[in-house]
PDB file of C-alpha atoms in Angstrom:
ATOM      1  CA  MET A   1      -2.974  35.063 -25.443  1.00 42.00           C
ATOM      2  CA  ASN A   2      -5.599  32.569 -24.496  1.00 44.00           C
ATOM      3  CA  THR A   3      -7.896  32.869 -21.359  1.00 43.00           C
ATOM      4  CA  ALA A   4      -5.925  30.261 -19.415  1.00 43.00           C
ATOM      5  CA  LEU A   5      -2.499  32.172 -19.930  1.00 40.00           C
ATOM      6  CA  ARG A   6      -4.124  35.555 -19.097  1.00 38.00           C
ATOM      7  CA  ARG A   7      -5.495  34.025 -15.851  1.00 39.00           C
ATOM      8  CA  ALA A   8      -1.854  32.814 -15.024  1.00 38.00           C
ATOM      9  CA  ALA A   9      -0.529  36.370 -15.900  1.00 37.00           C
ATOM     10  CA  ARG A  10      -3.087  37.839 -13.523  1.00 36.00           C
ATOM     11  CA  LEU A  11      -2.266  35.410 -10.707  1.00 37.00           C
ATOM     12  CA  GLY A  12       1.309  36.177 -11.268  1.00 41.00           C
ATOM     13  CA  GLY A  13       4.495  34.080 -11.165  1.00 39.00           C
ATOM     14  CA  SER A  14       5.770  30.941 -12.977  1.00 37.00           C
ATOM     15  CA  ALA A  15       4.051  28.456 -10.217  1.00 38.00           C
ATOM     16  CA  ALA A  16       0.689  30.107 -11.419  1.00 36.00           C
ATOM     17  CA  LEU A  17       1.684  29.444 -15.135  1.00 34.00           C
ATOM     18  CA  LEU A  18       2.850  26.059 -14.135  1.00 36.00           C
ATOM     19  CA  GLY A  19      -0.642  25.412 -12.449  1.00 40.00           C
ATOM     20  CA  THR A  20      -2.470  26.627 -15.217  1.00 38.00           C
ATOM     21  CA  LEU A  21      -0.670  24.373 -17.921  1.00 37.00           C
ATOM     22  CA  LEU A  22      -1.081  21.660 -15.546  1.00 39.00           C
ATOM     23  CA  LEU A  23      -4.865  22.491 -15.234  1.00 41.00           C
ATOM     24  CA  GLY A  24      -5.348  22.754 -19.058  1.00 45.00           C
ATOM     25  CA  ALA A  25      -4.055  19.051 -19.206  1.00 42.00           C
ATOM     26  CA  GLY A  26      -6.471  18.039 -16.683  1.00 43.00           C
ATOM     27  CA  THR A  27      -9.224  19.727 -18.225  1.00 41.00           C
ATOM     28  CA  ALA A  28      -8.824  17.888 -21.209  1.00 41.00           C
ATOM     29  CA  SER A  29      -8.947  14.570 -19.406  1.00 39.00           C
ATOM     30  CA  ALA A  30     -11.861  15.847 -17.230  1.00 39.00           C
ATOM     31  CA  GLN A  31     -13.608  16.606 -20.487  1.00 40.00           C
ATOM     32  CA  ALA A  32     -12.755  13.516 -21.980  1.00 39.00           C
ATOM     33  CA  SER A  33     -14.096  11.556 -18.970  1.00 40.00           C
ATOM     34  CA  LEU A  34     -17.692  12.832 -19.340  1.00 38.00           C
ATOM     35  CA  PRO A  35     -20.070  10.114 -20.545  1.00 37.00           C
ATOM     36  CA  THR A  36     -20.077   9.742 -24.286  1.00 35.00           C
ATOM     37  CA  ARG A  37     -23.415   9.588 -25.733  1.00 33.00           C
ATOM     38  CA  PRO A  38     -24.958  10.774 -29.265  1.00 33.00           C
ATOM     39  CA  ALA A  39     -24.793  14.417 -29.773  1.00 36.00           C
ATOM     40  CA  GLY A  40     -27.669  16.185 -28.347  1.00 38.00           C
ATOM     41  CA  GLN A  41     -28.908  13.164 -26.363  1.00 36.00           C
ATOM     42  CA  THR A  42     -29.262  12.809 -22.563  1.00 40.00           C
ATOM     43  CA  ALA A  43     -28.655   9.611 -20.534  1.00 42.00           C
ATOM     44  CA  SER A  44     -32.575   9.216 -20.545  1.00 39.00           C
ATOM     45  CA  GLY A  45     -32.772   9.595 -24.362  1.00 37.00           C
ATOM     46  CA  GLU A  46     -34.146  12.974 -24.106  1.00 41.00           C
ATOM     47  CA  GLN A  47     -32.734  15.746 -26.442  1.00 37.00           C
ATOM     48  CA  ALA A  48     -30.290  17.915 -24.528  1.00 46.00           C
ATOM     49  CA  ALA A  49     -30.425  21.813 -24.644  1.00 50.00           C
ATOM     50  CA  GLY A  50     -26.911  22.615 -24.145  1.00 59.00           C
ATOM     51  CA  SER A  51     -23.345  21.473 -24.386  1.00 86.00           C
ATOM     52  CA  PHE A  52     -21.421  19.685 -21.653  1.00 93.00           C
ATOM     53  CA  PHE A  53     -18.323  21.672 -20.013  1.00 95.00           C
ATOM     54  CA  THR A  54     -16.798  21.629 -16.548  1.00 96.00           C
ATOM     55  CA  THR A  55     -15.045  24.201 -14.438  1.00 96.00           C
ATOM     56  CA  TRP A  56     -11.296  24.894 -13.574  1.00 96.00           C
ATOM     57  CA  ALA A  57     -11.873  26.304 -10.228  1.00 96.00           C
ATOM     58  CA  THR A  58     -13.117  24.969  -6.982  1.00 96.00           C
ATOM     59  CA  ASP A  59     -16.349  26.116  -4.985  1.00 97.00           C
ATOM     60  CA  VAL A  60     -17.850  28.087  -8.028  1.00 97.00           C
ATOM     61  CA  ASN A  61     -21.164  29.573  -6.973  1.00 97.00           C
ATOM     62  CA  MET A  62     -24.196  28.767  -8.937  1.00 97.00           C
ATOM     63  CA  ARG A  63     -26.799  31.552  -8.438  1.00 97.00           C
ATOM     64  CA  HIS A  64     -30.402  32.546  -8.741  1.00 95.00           C
ATOM     65  CA  ASP A  65     -32.749  35.200  -7.563  1.00 94.00           C
ATOM     66  CA  LEU A  66     -35.179  33.048  -6.335  1.00 92.00           C
ATOM     67  CA  ASN A  67     -37.751  35.812  -4.876  1.00 88.00           C
ATOM     68  CA  HIS A  68     -37.160  38.042  -7.806  1.00 88.00           C
ATOM     69  CA  VAL A  69     -36.003  40.932  -5.544  1.00 88.00           C
ATOM     70  CA  ASN A  70     -34.419  42.217  -8.751  1.00 87.00           C
ATOM     71  CA  GLY A  71     -37.354  41.518 -10.980  1.00 87.00           C
ATOM     72  CA  TRP A  72     -35.856  40.069 -14.063  1.00 88.00           C
ATOM     73  CA  ALA A  73     -32.321  41.652 -13.792  1.00 92.00           C
ATOM     74  CA  CYS A  74     -30.649  38.044 -13.026  1.00 93.00           C
ATOM     75  CA  PRO A  75     -31.577  36.405 -16.296  1.00 91.00           C
ATOM     76  CA  GLU A  76     -31.376  39.769 -18.314  1.00 91.00           C
ATOM     77  CA  SER A  77     -27.759  40.798 -16.835  1.00 93.00           C
ATOM     78  CA  PRO A  78     -26.520  38.184 -14.445  1.00 95.00           C
ATOM     79  CA  SER A  79     -24.209  39.259 -11.857  1.00 96.00           C
ATOM     80  CA  THR A  80     -23.428  38.715  -8.321  1.00 96.00           C
ATOM     81  CA  THR A  81     -25.762  41.526  -7.118  1.00 95.00           C
ATOM     82  CA  ASN A  82     -28.670  40.702  -9.754  1.00 95.00           C
ATOM     83  CA  CYS A  83     -28.540  36.867  -8.778  1.00 96.00           C
ATOM     84  CA  PRO A  84     -28.051  37.202  -4.822  1.00 96.00           C
ATOM     85  CA  ASP A  85     -29.009  33.425  -4.145  1.00 96.00           C
ATOM     86  CA  ILE A  86     -26.421  30.856  -4.059  1.00 97.00           C
ATOM     87  CA  THR A  87     -28.221  27.564  -5.041  1.00 95.00           C
ATOM     88  CA  GLY A  88     -24.931  25.434  -5.065  1.00 96.00           C
ATOM     89  CA  GLN A  89     -21.353  25.192  -6.216  1.00 97.00           C
ATOM     90  CA  ALA A  90     -19.505  23.494  -9.046  1.00 97.00           C
ATOM     91  CA  GLN A  91     -16.097  21.689  -8.725  1.00 97.00           C
ATOM     92  CA  PRO A  92     -13.617  20.680 -11.441  1.00 97.00           C
ATOM     93  CA  GLY A  93     -14.811  17.677 -13.154  1.00 95.00           C
ATOM     94  CA  ASP A  94     -18.369  18.278 -12.510  1.00 96.00           C
ATOM     95  CA  GLN A  95     -20.730  17.634 -15.444  1.00 96.00           C
ATOM     96  CA  LEU A  96     -22.273  21.073 -16.429  1.00 96.00           C
ATOM     97  CA  GLU A  97     -24.826  21.360 -19.037  1.00 96.00           C
ATOM     98  CA  ILE A  98     -24.636  24.910 -20.469  1.00 95.00           C
ATOM     99  CA  THR A  99     -27.833  25.686 -21.824  1.00 93.00           C
ATOM    100  CA  CYS A 100     -27.281  29.230 -22.905  1.00 93.00           C
ATOM    101  CA  GLN A 101     -24.885  32.211 -22.316  1.00 95.00           C
ATOM    102  CA  THR A 102     -25.418  36.161 -22.108  1.00 94.00           C
ATOM    103  CA  LEU A 103     -23.463  39.267 -21.243  1.00 95.00           C
ATOM    104  CA  GLY A 104     -23.519  40.141 -17.558  1.00 96.00           C
ATOM    105  CA  GLN A 105     -20.943  41.242 -15.162  1.00 97.00           C
ATOM    106  CA  THR A 106     -17.349  40.993 -16.268  1.00 97.00           C
ATOM    107  CA  ILE A 107     -15.657  38.434 -14.127  1.00 97.00           C
ATOM    108  CA  GLY A 108     -11.822  37.799 -14.824  1.00 96.00           C
ATOM    109  CA  GLY A 109     -12.056  39.714 -17.937  1.00 97.00           C
ATOM    110  CA  ASN A 110     -15.161  37.619 -19.128  1.00 97.00           C
ATOM    111  CA  PRO A 111     -18.134  39.415 -19.890  1.00 97.00           C
ATOM    112  CA  TYR A 112     -20.208  36.086 -20.406  1.00 97.00           C
ATOM    113  CA  TRP A 113     -22.448  34.464 -17.886  1.00 97.00           C
ATOM    114  CA  VAL A 114     -23.898  30.872 -18.401  1.00 96.00           C
ATOM    115  CA  PHE A 115     -26.867  28.808 -17.154  1.00 95.00           C
ATOM    116  CA  ALA A 116     -25.583  25.617 -16.110  1.00 95.00           C
ATOM    117  CA  ILE A 117     -27.328  22.482 -14.883  1.00 96.00           C
ATOM    118  CA  ASN A 118     -25.068  20.549 -12.707  1.00 97.00           C
ATOM    119  CA  HIS A 119     -25.602  16.853 -13.367  1.00 96.00           C
ATOM    120  CA  THR A 120     -22.996  15.877 -10.712  1.00 96.00           C
ATOM    121  CA  ARG A 121     -24.638  17.582  -8.107  1.00 95.00           C
ATOM    122  CA  GLY A 122     -28.262  18.089  -8.982  1.00 95.00           C
ATOM    123  CA  THR A 123     -28.301  21.940  -8.847  1.00 95.00           C
ATOM    124  CA  ASP A 124     -28.520  24.593 -11.522  1.00 95.00           C
ATOM    125  CA  GLY A 125     -27.801  28.395 -11.574  1.00 96.00           C
ATOM    126  CA  TRP A 126     -26.010  31.186 -13.451  1.00 96.00           C
ATOM    127  CA  MET A 127     -22.138  30.992 -13.303  1.00 97.00           C
ATOM    128  CA  ALA A 128     -19.744  33.456 -14.510  1.00 98.00           C
ATOM    129  CA  GLY A 129     -18.412  32.277 -17.708  1.00 97.00           C
ATOM    130  CA  TYR A 130     -14.788  32.906 -16.492  1.00 97.00           C
ATOM    131  CA  PHE A 131     -14.705  29.597 -14.474  1.00 97.00           C
ATOM    132  CA  ILE A 132     -15.878  27.363 -17.349  1.00 97.00           C
ATOM    133  CA  ALA A 133     -12.627  25.389 -18.472  1.00 95.00           C
ATOM    134  CA  HIS A 134     -12.633  26.747 -22.031  1.00 95.00           C
ATOM    135  CA  PRO A 135      -9.836  28.666 -23.502  1.00 94.00           C
ATOM    136  CA  ASP A 136     -12.419  31.399 -25.179  1.00 94.00           C
ATOM    137  CA  ASN A 137     -14.821  33.581 -23.481  1.00 95.00           C
ATOM    138  CA  LYS A 138     -17.631  32.669 -25.695  1.00 94.00           C
ATOM    139  CA  LEU A 139     -18.395  28.938 -25.586  1.00 94.00           C
ATOM    140  CA  PRO A 140     -18.833  27.375 -28.821  1.00 92.00           C
ATOM    141  CA  GLY A 141     -22.299  25.487 -29.789  1.00 90.00           C
ATOM    142  CA  VAL A 142     -24.127  27.275 -26.788  1.00 91.00           C
ATOM    143  CA  PRO A 143     -26.930  29.936 -27.676  1.00 90.00           C
ATOM    144  CA  SER A 144     -26.495  33.505 -26.943  1.00 88.00           C
ATOM    145  CA  PRO A 145     -28.140  35.612 -25.811  1.00 83.00           C
ATOM    146  CA  CYS A 146     -30.498  33.908 -23.573  1.00 80.00           C
ATOM    147  CA  MET A 147     -33.050  34.595 -20.953  1.00 60.00           C
ATOM    148  CA  GLY A 148     -32.215  31.572 -18.603  1.00 51.00           C
ATOM    149  CA  PRO A 149     -33.906  28.332 -18.174  1.00 53.00           C
TER     150      PRO A 149
END
């Protein structure tokens, strides 16, 4: 069973399943609406470090440990505790450049966390991979493991 269907099963009910199926259709169109450019190239012509995705959920927190209160725990093992500072939020349709992914706190059955640059809102930070609009836990074409930006 793919991740979207597992999410629907956890949410319970046919309404959640219908919403997930509709979300899947919206995800494809959201991904398709991202700007097209040569693979690995940014709008300014620079080489892009990661792959572009979006999120399926609203108000997804992007996190850092700005004051390093947890040392290097945030990039080494991302979690809500190790990355306590919320630096922004991602919304469905936001253009998220995922530069790397690494194992961290399991959220929704997905143990991966990603470092995302939100080109739509001008923020960046660690996000639970669970919230990325992709059917698998591990994202294709994204380096793993990593130590952040």
